[in-house]
């Protein structure tokens, strides 16, 4: 009798958010003076204030950054298009949170509302010692900083949920629909009062549908960025790394990525040939592509391609999007008049070298309304052009 397969443990988080939306963004969140604005400047090649005092960032800065994808580069080489449109990720630099932010400490309420406006979080934690860069809590303790941010986000969610409960409490006594919502909100409240983040709960489909309307702060997926000194980053060691990893794994099991904003800044300041030589000498690599891809994945995003001599373009969608809704990313008429999607996998095109060869090998397929688009699909949509539009490839 064959051995039983070992059952995989259920993930500690569920994907929540704005279903059907492709315009999702991710914000850099953390305590003041942990390197958020420096990292934002590096990853977006922009220049926002990054000074050595709390709250040097007040209004959030936002930028779009390209998502690295070798498939896009390969398609551009094949088709040599007049226009090239890569995938992108919207990223926001949000000012630092302090202990008591949920009660308005610092500029807490404004900053928490900025977090509410994004769909995912890069949670930046400082592990580099530097006497010249002040820490609002005094001494360096990254695990304490994690607990502070964790606690402030939960407090703000509790405040919101308690308000929602109070608004419908009277109606829930006589209205069955309101009663069900009331009970649901109380389950969310109990979960938060246990010190748990909303995305770390076991929720029903109805729970998730309602949670997606609330857009709670702890419902947002996170990627943890550990900002190290250049020296620690190069040697890949820091005493806080295992403690932070253990803290995250116990609660969410989300990605933990060591970075060094100052190391990345140094690379950007160098000419490309010098930067390449420097990386070889110190035996290290930039982490920027890894960070961008982790953020893209945390938001539950993927993309399909339209490709031809006129244009190669990536169209960002959420995982699980069906063909008509993917067509709607190009134009709403494509979704309304959807007939079918002609699909070839990128791997098949690369293996056979041309669309004609893909067809000759039986790898070109027509898909209907229930087809779920796969990351990297190359699609030609057919639709009823009632508005006089032509099909797009």
Short mmCIF file of C-alpha atoms in Angstrom, two decimals:
data_model
loop_
_atom_site.label_atom_id
_atom_site.label_comp_id
_atom_site.label_asym_id
_atom_site.label_seq_id
_atom_site.Cartn_x
_atom_site.Cartn_y
_atom_site.Cartn_z
CA UNK A 1 0.00 0.00 0.00
CA UNK A 2 1.56 3.34 -1.07
CA UNK A 3 2.38 5.81 1.70
CA UNK A 4 -0.11 8.54 2.30
CA UNK A 5 0.77 11.92 0.91
CA UNK A 6 1.66 14.41 3.58
CA UNK A 7 -1.04 17.05 3.78
CA UNK A 8 0.16 20.59 3.22
CA UNK A 9 -0.56 23.02 6.02
CA UNK A 10 -3.23 25.58 5.21
CA UNK A 11 -1.82 29.05 4.48
CA UNK A 12 -2.00 31.47 7.40
CA UNK A 13 -3.42 34.29 5.26
CA UNK A 14 -6.27 34.67 2.79
CA UNK A 15 -6.30 36.97 -0.26
CA UNK A 16 -8.59 39.90 0.40
CA UNK A 17 -8.98 43.21 -1.43
CA UNK A 18 -10.83 44.86 -4.29
CA UNK A 19 -11.97 42.04 -6.60
CA UNK A 20 -12.02 42.88 -10.29
CA UNK A 21 -9.76 45.91 -9.96
CA UNK A 22 -6.45 46.08 -11.80
CA UNK A 23 -5.46 49.54 -10.53
CA UNK A 24 -4.02 48.21 -7.30
CA UNK A 25 -1.19 49.86 -5.37
CA UNK A 26 1.20 49.01 -2.56
CA UNK A 27 2.45 51.36 0.16
CA UNK A 28 5.74 51.47 2.09
CA UNK A 29 4.83 51.47 5.79
CA UNK A 30 6.89 51.52 8.98
CA UNK A 31 8.16 53.60 11.88
CA UNK A 32 9.76 57.01 11.16
CA UNK A 33 13.42 57.03 10.07
CA UNK A 34 13.60 53.37 8.99
CA UNK A 35 14.57 54.19 5.39
CA UNK A 36 11.18 54.25 3.66
CA UNK A 37 11.72 57.41 1.62
CA UNK A 38 15.29 56.47 0.74
CA UNK A 39 14.08 53.12 -0.55
CA UNK A 40 11.17 54.77 -2.41
CA UNK A 41 13.65 57.10 -4.13
CA UNK A 42 15.84 54.16 -5.11
CA UNK A 43 13.11 51.87 -6.41
CA UNK A 44 11.29 54.63 -8.32
CA UNK A 45 14.33 56.71 -9.33
CA UNK A 46 12.64 59.77 -7.85
CA UNK A 47 13.54 62.34 -5.23
CA UNK A 48 11.26 62.76 -2.21
CA UNK A 49 12.50 64.17 1.13
CA UNK A 50 14.50 61.63 3.15
CA UNK A 51 15.76 63.61 6.11
CA UNK A 52 16.86 62.58 9.59
CA UNK A 53 13.77 63.62 11.53
CA UNK A 54 10.34 62.06 12.10
CA UNK A 55 7.54 62.88 9.65
CA UNK A 56 9.77 64.36 6.93
CA UNK A 57 7.23 62.68 4.62
CA UNK A 58 3.73 64.02 5.27
CA UNK A 59 1.80 63.80 2.01
CA UNK A 60 2.31 60.38 0.41
CA UNK A 61 4.38 60.21 -2.77
CA UNK A 62 3.30 57.82 -5.52
CA UNK A 63 5.01 56.44 -8.62
CA UNK A 64 4.75 53.63 -11.13
CA UNK A 65 7.62 51.18 -11.45
CA UNK A 66 8.15 48.59 -14.18
CA UNK A 67 7.71 44.96 -13.21
CA UNK A 68 10.64 42.92 -14.55
CA UNK A 69 9.58 40.23 -17.01
CA UNK A 70 11.98 38.47 -19.37
CA UNK A 71 9.00 37.27 -21.44
CA UNK A 72 8.13 40.86 -22.31
CA UNK A 73 11.70 41.52 -23.46
CA UNK A 74 11.67 38.36 -25.56
CA UNK A 75 8.39 39.32 -27.26
CA UNK A 76 9.78 42.77 -28.05
CA UNK A 77 12.80 41.13 -29.68
CA UNK A 78 10.54 38.84 -31.72
CA UNK A 79 7.99 41.40 -32.95
CA UNK A 80 10.18 44.56 -32.88
CA UNK A 81 7.06 46.65 -32.20
CA UNK A 82 6.66 50.40 -32.65
CA UNK A 83 5.25 50.62 -29.09
CA UNK A 84 6.34 48.74 -25.96
CA UNK A 85 4.24 48.83 -22.78
CA UNK A 86 5.67 46.79 -19.86
CA UNK A 87 3.76 45.76 -16.73
CA UNK A 88 3.94 48.18 -13.83
CA UNK A 89 3.30 48.40 -10.11
CA UNK A 90 1.99 51.52 -8.37
CA UNK A 91 3.93 52.22 -5.18
CA UNK A 92 3.36 54.82 -2.47
CA UNK A 93 5.70 56.20 0.19
CA UNK A 94 3.63 56.62 3.38
CA UNK A 95 4.92 58.61 6.34
CA UNK A 96 6.01 56.86 9.53
CA UNK A 97 3.61 55.49 12.13
CA UNK A 98 4.31 55.89 15.84
CA UNK A 99 2.94 54.28 18.98
CA UNK A 100 -0.51 55.75 19.62
CA UNK A 101 -1.18 56.54 15.94
CA UNK A 102 -4.65 54.99 16.18
CA UNK A 103 -5.47 57.61 18.84
CA UNK A 104 -4.00 60.41 16.73
CA UNK A 105 -0.38 60.48 17.98
CA UNK A 106 2.09 62.00 15.52
CA UNK A 107 0.02 62.54 12.42
CA UNK A 108 -1.55 59.14 12.98
CA UNK A 109 -5.08 59.45 11.64
CA UNK A 110 -3.93 61.01 8.35
CA UNK A 111 -1.26 58.37 7.85
CA UNK A 112 -3.62 55.50 8.66
CA UNK A 113 -6.05 56.86 6.05
CA UNK A 114 -3.20 56.78 3.53
CA UNK A 115 -2.69 53.09 4.32
CA UNK A 116 -6.41 52.52 3.77
CA UNK A 117 -5.96 53.91 0.25
CA UNK A 118 -3.49 51.21 -0.84
CA UNK A 119 -4.11 47.50 -1.43
CA UNK A 120 -0.95 45.98 -0.02
CA UNK A 121 1.92 46.88 2.27
CA UNK A 122 5.69 46.84 2.08
CA UNK A 123 6.36 46.77 5.83
CA UNK A 124 9.86 48.18 6.31
CA UNK A 125 11.80 47.33 9.46
CA UNK A 126 15.09 48.98 10.38
CA UNK A 127 17.88 46.75 11.68
CA UNK A 128 20.86 49.02 10.97
CA UNK A 129 22.42 50.85 13.95
CA UNK A 130 23.24 54.52 13.33
CA UNK A 131 23.67 57.04 16.14
CA UNK A 132 23.15 59.91 13.67
CA UNK A 133 19.71 58.66 12.55
CA UNK A 134 17.26 59.08 15.41
CA UNK A 135 14.76 56.40 16.40
CA UNK A 136 11.46 57.64 17.83
CA UNK A 137 11.48 54.84 20.43
CA UNK A 138 15.07 55.49 21.49
CA UNK A 139 17.00 52.25 21.11
CA UNK A 140 16.93 49.89 18.13
CA UNK A 141 14.50 46.98 18.58
CA UNK A 142 12.93 45.78 15.30
CA UNK A 143 10.63 43.21 16.95
CA UNK A 144 9.19 45.93 19.20
CA UNK A 145 8.68 48.08 16.08
CA UNK A 146 6.82 45.22 14.40
CA UNK A 147 4.57 44.88 17.43
CA UNK A 148 3.83 48.62 17.45
CA UNK A 149 2.76 48.74 13.79
CA UNK A 150 0.84 45.46 14.20
CA UNK A 151 -0.97 46.86 17.25
CA UNK A 152 -1.79 50.26 15.70
CA UNK A 153 -3.33 48.72 12.57
CA UNK A 154 -5.45 46.34 14.66
CA UNK A 155 -6.62 49.20 16.91
CA UNK A 156 -7.71 51.25 13.91
CA UNK A 157 -9.59 48.28 12.43
CA UNK A 158 -11.31 47.68 15.77
CA UNK A 159 -12.38 51.31 15.88
CA UNK A 160 -13.90 50.99 12.40
CA UNK A 161 -15.62 47.65 13.10
CA UNK A 162 -17.04 48.90 16.43
CA UNK A 163 -18.47 51.91 14.62
CA UNK A 164 -20.07 49.67 11.98
CA UNK A 165 -21.59 47.49 14.74
CA UNK A 166 -23.01 50.51 16.56
CA UNK A 167 -24.63 51.82 13.37
CA UNK A 168 -26.68 48.68 12.72
CA UNK A 169 -27.20 47.32 16.24
CA UNK A 170 -30.77 48.59 16.57
CA UNK A 171 -31.81 47.48 13.06
CA UNK A 172 -30.31 44.02 13.66
CA UNK A 173 -33.01 43.29 16.24
CA UNK A 174 -35.79 43.25 13.63
CA UNK A 175 -34.06 42.95 10.23
CA UNK A 176 -32.76 39.46 9.29
CA UNK A 177 -30.24 40.82 6.78
CA UNK A 178 -28.88 43.35 9.25
CA UNK A 179 -28.79 40.66 11.92
CA UNK A 180 -26.56 38.47 9.72
CA UNK A 181 -24.27 41.46 9.06
CA UNK A 182 -24.22 42.28 12.78
CA UNK A 183 -23.15 38.74 13.65
CA UNK A 184 -20.50 38.83 10.93
CA UNK A 185 -19.06 42.11 12.20
CA UNK A 186 -18.90 40.72 15.72
CA UNK A 187 -16.87 37.76 14.44
CA UNK A 188 -14.43 40.24 12.89
CA UNK A 189 -14.35 42.15 16.19
CA UNK A 190 -13.61 39.01 18.23
CA UNK A 191 -10.78 38.09 15.86
CA UNK A 192 -9.20 41.54 16.12
CA UNK A 193 -9.56 41.61 19.91
CA UNK A 194 -7.48 38.43 20.02
CA UNK A 195 -4.65 40.47 18.47
CA UNK A 196 -4.95 38.78 15.08
CA UNK A 197 -4.89 40.46 11.70
CA UNK A 198 -7.98 40.07 9.52
CA UNK A 199 -6.14 38.36 6.65
CA UNK A 200 -5.05 35.69 9.12
CA UNK A 201 -8.58 34.42 9.76
CA UNK A 202 -10.54 31.45 8.46
CA UNK A 203 -13.46 33.18 6.74
CA UNK A 204 -16.46 31.96 4.77
CA UNK A 205 -17.15 33.18 1.22
CA UNK A 206 -19.81 35.55 2.60
CA UNK A 207 -17.36 36.82 5.22
CA UNK A 208 -14.79 37.55 2.51
CA UNK A 209 -17.33 39.32 0.31
CA UNK A 210 -18.22 41.62 3.22
CA UNK A 211 -14.60 42.11 4.27
CA UNK A 212 -13.78 43.26 0.75
CA UNK A 213 -16.29 46.10 1.15
CA UNK A 214 -14.70 47.24 4.43
CA UNK A 215 -11.09 47.48 3.20
CA UNK A 216 -9.68 46.99 6.69
CA UNK A 217 -6.00 47.79 7.23
CA UNK A 218 -5.06 44.31 8.48
CA UNK A 219 -6.77 42.72 5.48
CA UNK A 220 -3.98 43.99 3.23
CA UNK A 221 -1.25 41.55 2.20
CA UNK A 222 2.25 42.43 3.35
CA UNK A 223 5.84 41.94 2.26
CA UNK A 224 8.38 42.53 5.06
CA UNK A 225 11.50 44.46 4.01
CA UNK A 226 14.42 44.27 6.46
CA UNK A 227 16.55 47.39 5.93
CA UNK A 228 20.15 46.52 6.77
CA UNK A 229 23.44 48.37 6.64
CA UNK A 230 25.36 47.85 3.37
CA UNK A 231 27.98 45.84 5.28
CA UNK A 232 25.42 43.44 6.78
CA UNK A 233 23.60 43.14 3.45
CA UNK A 234 26.81 42.16 1.65
CA UNK A 235 27.73 39.55 4.27
CA UNK A 236 24.07 38.42 4.51
CA UNK A 237 24.06 38.49 8.30
CA UNK A 238 22.36 40.44 11.06
CA UNK A 239 21.40 39.30 14.57
CA UNK A 240 17.81 40.50 14.11
CA UNK A 241 17.03 38.53 10.93
CA UNK A 242 16.09 35.18 12.57
CA UNK A 243 14.00 36.94 15.23
CA UNK A 244 12.04 38.91 12.62
CA UNK A 245 11.58 35.83 10.44
CA UNK A 246 10.26 33.86 13.43
CA UNK A 247 7.84 36.69 14.32
CA UNK A 248 6.44 36.86 10.78
CA UNK A 249 6.24 33.07 10.31
CA UNK A 250 4.32 32.67 13.56
CA UNK A 251 1.68 35.17 12.43
CA UNK A 252 1.40 35.38 8.64
CA UNK A 253 4.18 33.40 6.87
CA UNK A 254 4.44 36.26 4.37
CA UNK A 255 7.67 37.07 2.46
CA UNK A 256 10.63 38.50 4.40
CA UNK A 257 13.26 40.14 2.17
CA UNK A 258 16.57 41.56 3.45
CA UNK A 259 17.41 44.83 1.68
CA UNK A 260 19.76 47.78 2.06
CA UNK A 261 18.43 51.10 0.84
CA UNK A 262 21.89 52.66 1.16
CA UNK A 263 23.50 49.81 -0.80
CA UNK A 264 20.96 50.27 -3.60
CA UNK A 265 21.51 54.04 -3.54
CA UNK A 266 25.24 53.50 -3.96
CA UNK A 267 24.62 51.31 -7.03
CA UNK A 268 22.36 53.91 -8.63
CA UNK A 269 24.98 56.63 -8.06
CA UNK A 270 27.58 54.58 -9.96
CA UNK A 271 27.91 54.35 -13.77
CA UNK A 272 26.47 50.97 -14.91
CA UNK A 273 29.86 49.41 -15.70
CA UNK A 274 31.26 50.41 -12.29
CA UNK A 275 28.15 49.09 -10.52
CA UNK A 276 28.50 45.76 -12.30
CA UNK A 277 32.18 45.51 -11.31
CA UNK A 278 31.37 46.47 -7.71
CA UNK A 279 28.70 43.75 -7.43
CA UNK A 280 31.21 41.20 -8.68
CA UNK A 281 33.82 42.35 -6.18
CA UNK A 282 31.52 42.21 -3.15
CA UNK A 283 29.65 39.10 -4.40
CA UNK A 284 26.23 40.66 -3.89
CA UNK A 285 23.21 41.52 -6.02
CA UNK A 286 20.55 44.20 -6.09
CA UNK A 287 17.29 43.11 -4.47
CA UNK A 288 15.02 45.58 -6.32
CA UNK A 289 13.59 43.13 -8.87
CA UNK A 290 12.85 40.63 -6.09
CA UNK A 291 11.04 43.30 -4.05
CA UNK A 292 8.94 44.47 -7.02
CA UNK A 293 7.92 40.92 -7.98
CA UNK A 294 7.04 40.08 -4.36
CA UNK A 295 4.80 43.17 -4.16
CA UNK A 296 3.11 42.30 -7.47
CA UNK A 297 2.46 38.76 -6.23
CA UNK A 298 1.23 39.98 -2.83
CA UNK A 299 -1.48 41.99 -4.59
CA UNK A 300 -2.58 38.86 -6.45
CA UNK A 301 -1.66 40.34 -9.84
CA UNK A 302 -0.54 38.77 -13.09
CA UNK A 303 -0.65 39.87 -16.73
CA UNK A 304 -1.36 38.71 -20.25
CA UNK A 305 0.14 40.01 -23.48
CA UNK A 306 -1.18 41.44 -26.71
CA UNK A 307 1.61 41.23 -29.25
CA UNK A 308 2.27 42.27 -32.82
CA UNK A 309 4.42 44.56 -34.94
CA UNK A 310 2.44 47.63 -33.83
CA UNK A 311 2.65 47.01 -30.12
CA UNK A 312 3.68 44.56 -27.43
CA UNK A 313 1.73 45.34 -24.27
CA UNK A 314 1.21 43.80 -20.85
CA UNK A 315 -2.28 44.00 -19.40
CA UNK A 316 -2.42 43.65 -15.62
CA UNK A 317 -5.26 41.60 -14.14
CA UNK A 318 -5.98 39.83 -10.87
CA UNK A 319 -5.32 36.10 -10.59
CA UNK A 320 -8.44 34.13 -11.52
CA UNK A 321 -9.75 36.66 -14.07
CA UNK A 322 -11.88 35.11 -16.81
CA UNK A 323 -11.42 35.89 -20.50
CA UNK A 324 -14.31 38.40 -20.95
CA UNK A 325 -13.16 40.47 -17.97
CA UNK A 326 -9.56 40.35 -19.24
CA UNK A 327 -10.84 41.59 -22.60
CA UNK A 328 -12.55 44.43 -20.75
CA UNK A 329 -9.12 45.65 -19.61
CA UNK A 330 -8.46 46.61 -23.23
CA UNK A 331 -11.88 48.15 -23.87
CA UNK A 332 -15.29 47.74 -22.27
CA UNK A 333 -16.78 46.89 -25.69
CA UNK A 334 -14.44 43.87 -25.84
CA UNK A 335 -16.11 42.49 -22.72
CA UNK A 336 -19.67 43.38 -23.74
CA UNK A 337 -19.35 41.82 -27.18
CA UNK A 338 -16.99 38.98 -26.24
CA UNK A 339 -17.08 36.00 -28.63
CA UNK A 340 -13.90 34.10 -27.81
CA UNK A 341 -10.23 34.43 -26.91
CA UNK A 342 -7.57 32.95 -29.17
CA UNK A 343 -4.78 31.98 -26.81
CA UNK A 344 -1.22 30.75 -27.09
CA UNK A 345 1.05 30.16 -24.15
CA UNK A 346 4.27 32.14 -24.06
CA UNK A 347 6.24 28.92 -23.55
CA UNK A 348 4.76 27.46 -26.74
CA UNK A 349 5.58 30.55 -28.79
CA UNK A 350 9.15 30.58 -27.49
CA UNK A 351 9.56 26.85 -28.17
CA UNK A 352 8.21 27.01 -31.75
CA UNK A 353 9.42 30.48 -32.73
CA UNK A 354 6.34 31.84 -34.52
CA UNK A 355 2.56 31.99 -34.32
CA UNK A 356 2.23 29.86 -37.46
CA UNK A 357 4.39 27.13 -35.94
CA UNK A 358 2.36 27.24 -32.72
CA UNK A 359 -0.78 26.66 -34.80
CA UNK A 360 0.87 23.91 -36.84
CA UNK A 361 1.73 22.08 -33.62
CA UNK A 362 -1.83 22.31 -32.28
CA UNK A 363 -0.95 24.67 -29.45
CA UNK A 364 -3.15 27.59 -30.53
CA UNK A 365 -6.57 27.35 -28.90
CA UNK A 366 -9.92 29.11 -28.86
CA UNK A 367 -11.34 29.70 -25.39
CA UNK A 368 -14.82 30.75 -24.26
CA UNK A 369 -16.28 32.83 -21.46
CA UNK A 370 -15.27 30.46 -18.66
CA UNK A 371 -11.58 30.40 -19.56
CA UNK A 372 -9.41 31.67 -16.70
CA UNK A 373 -6.52 33.66 -18.09
CA UNK A 374 -3.09 32.33 -17.14
CA UNK A 375 -0.13 34.60 -16.38
CA UNK A 376 1.85 35.03 -19.62
CA UNK A 377 -0.93 34.13 -22.04
CA UNK A 378 -0.73 35.84 -25.43
CA UNK A 379 -4.30 36.60 -26.45
CA UNK A 380 -6.24 37.78 -29.49
CA UNK A 381 -9.83 38.63 -28.60
CA UNK A 382 -12.75 38.22 -31.00
CA UNK A 383 -15.87 40.19 -30.23
CA UNK A 384 -19.01 41.59 -31.77
CA UNK A 385 -17.86 45.02 -32.89
CA UNK A 386 -21.26 46.63 -32.51
CA UNK A 387 -19.58 49.92 -31.69
CA UNK A 388 -17.54 49.76 -34.87
CA UNK A 389 -14.29 48.81 -33.14
CA UNK A 390 -11.84 46.38 -34.68
CA UNK A 391 -10.36 43.42 -32.82
CA UNK A 392 -7.10 44.03 -30.98
CA UNK A 393 -4.08 41.80 -30.87
#
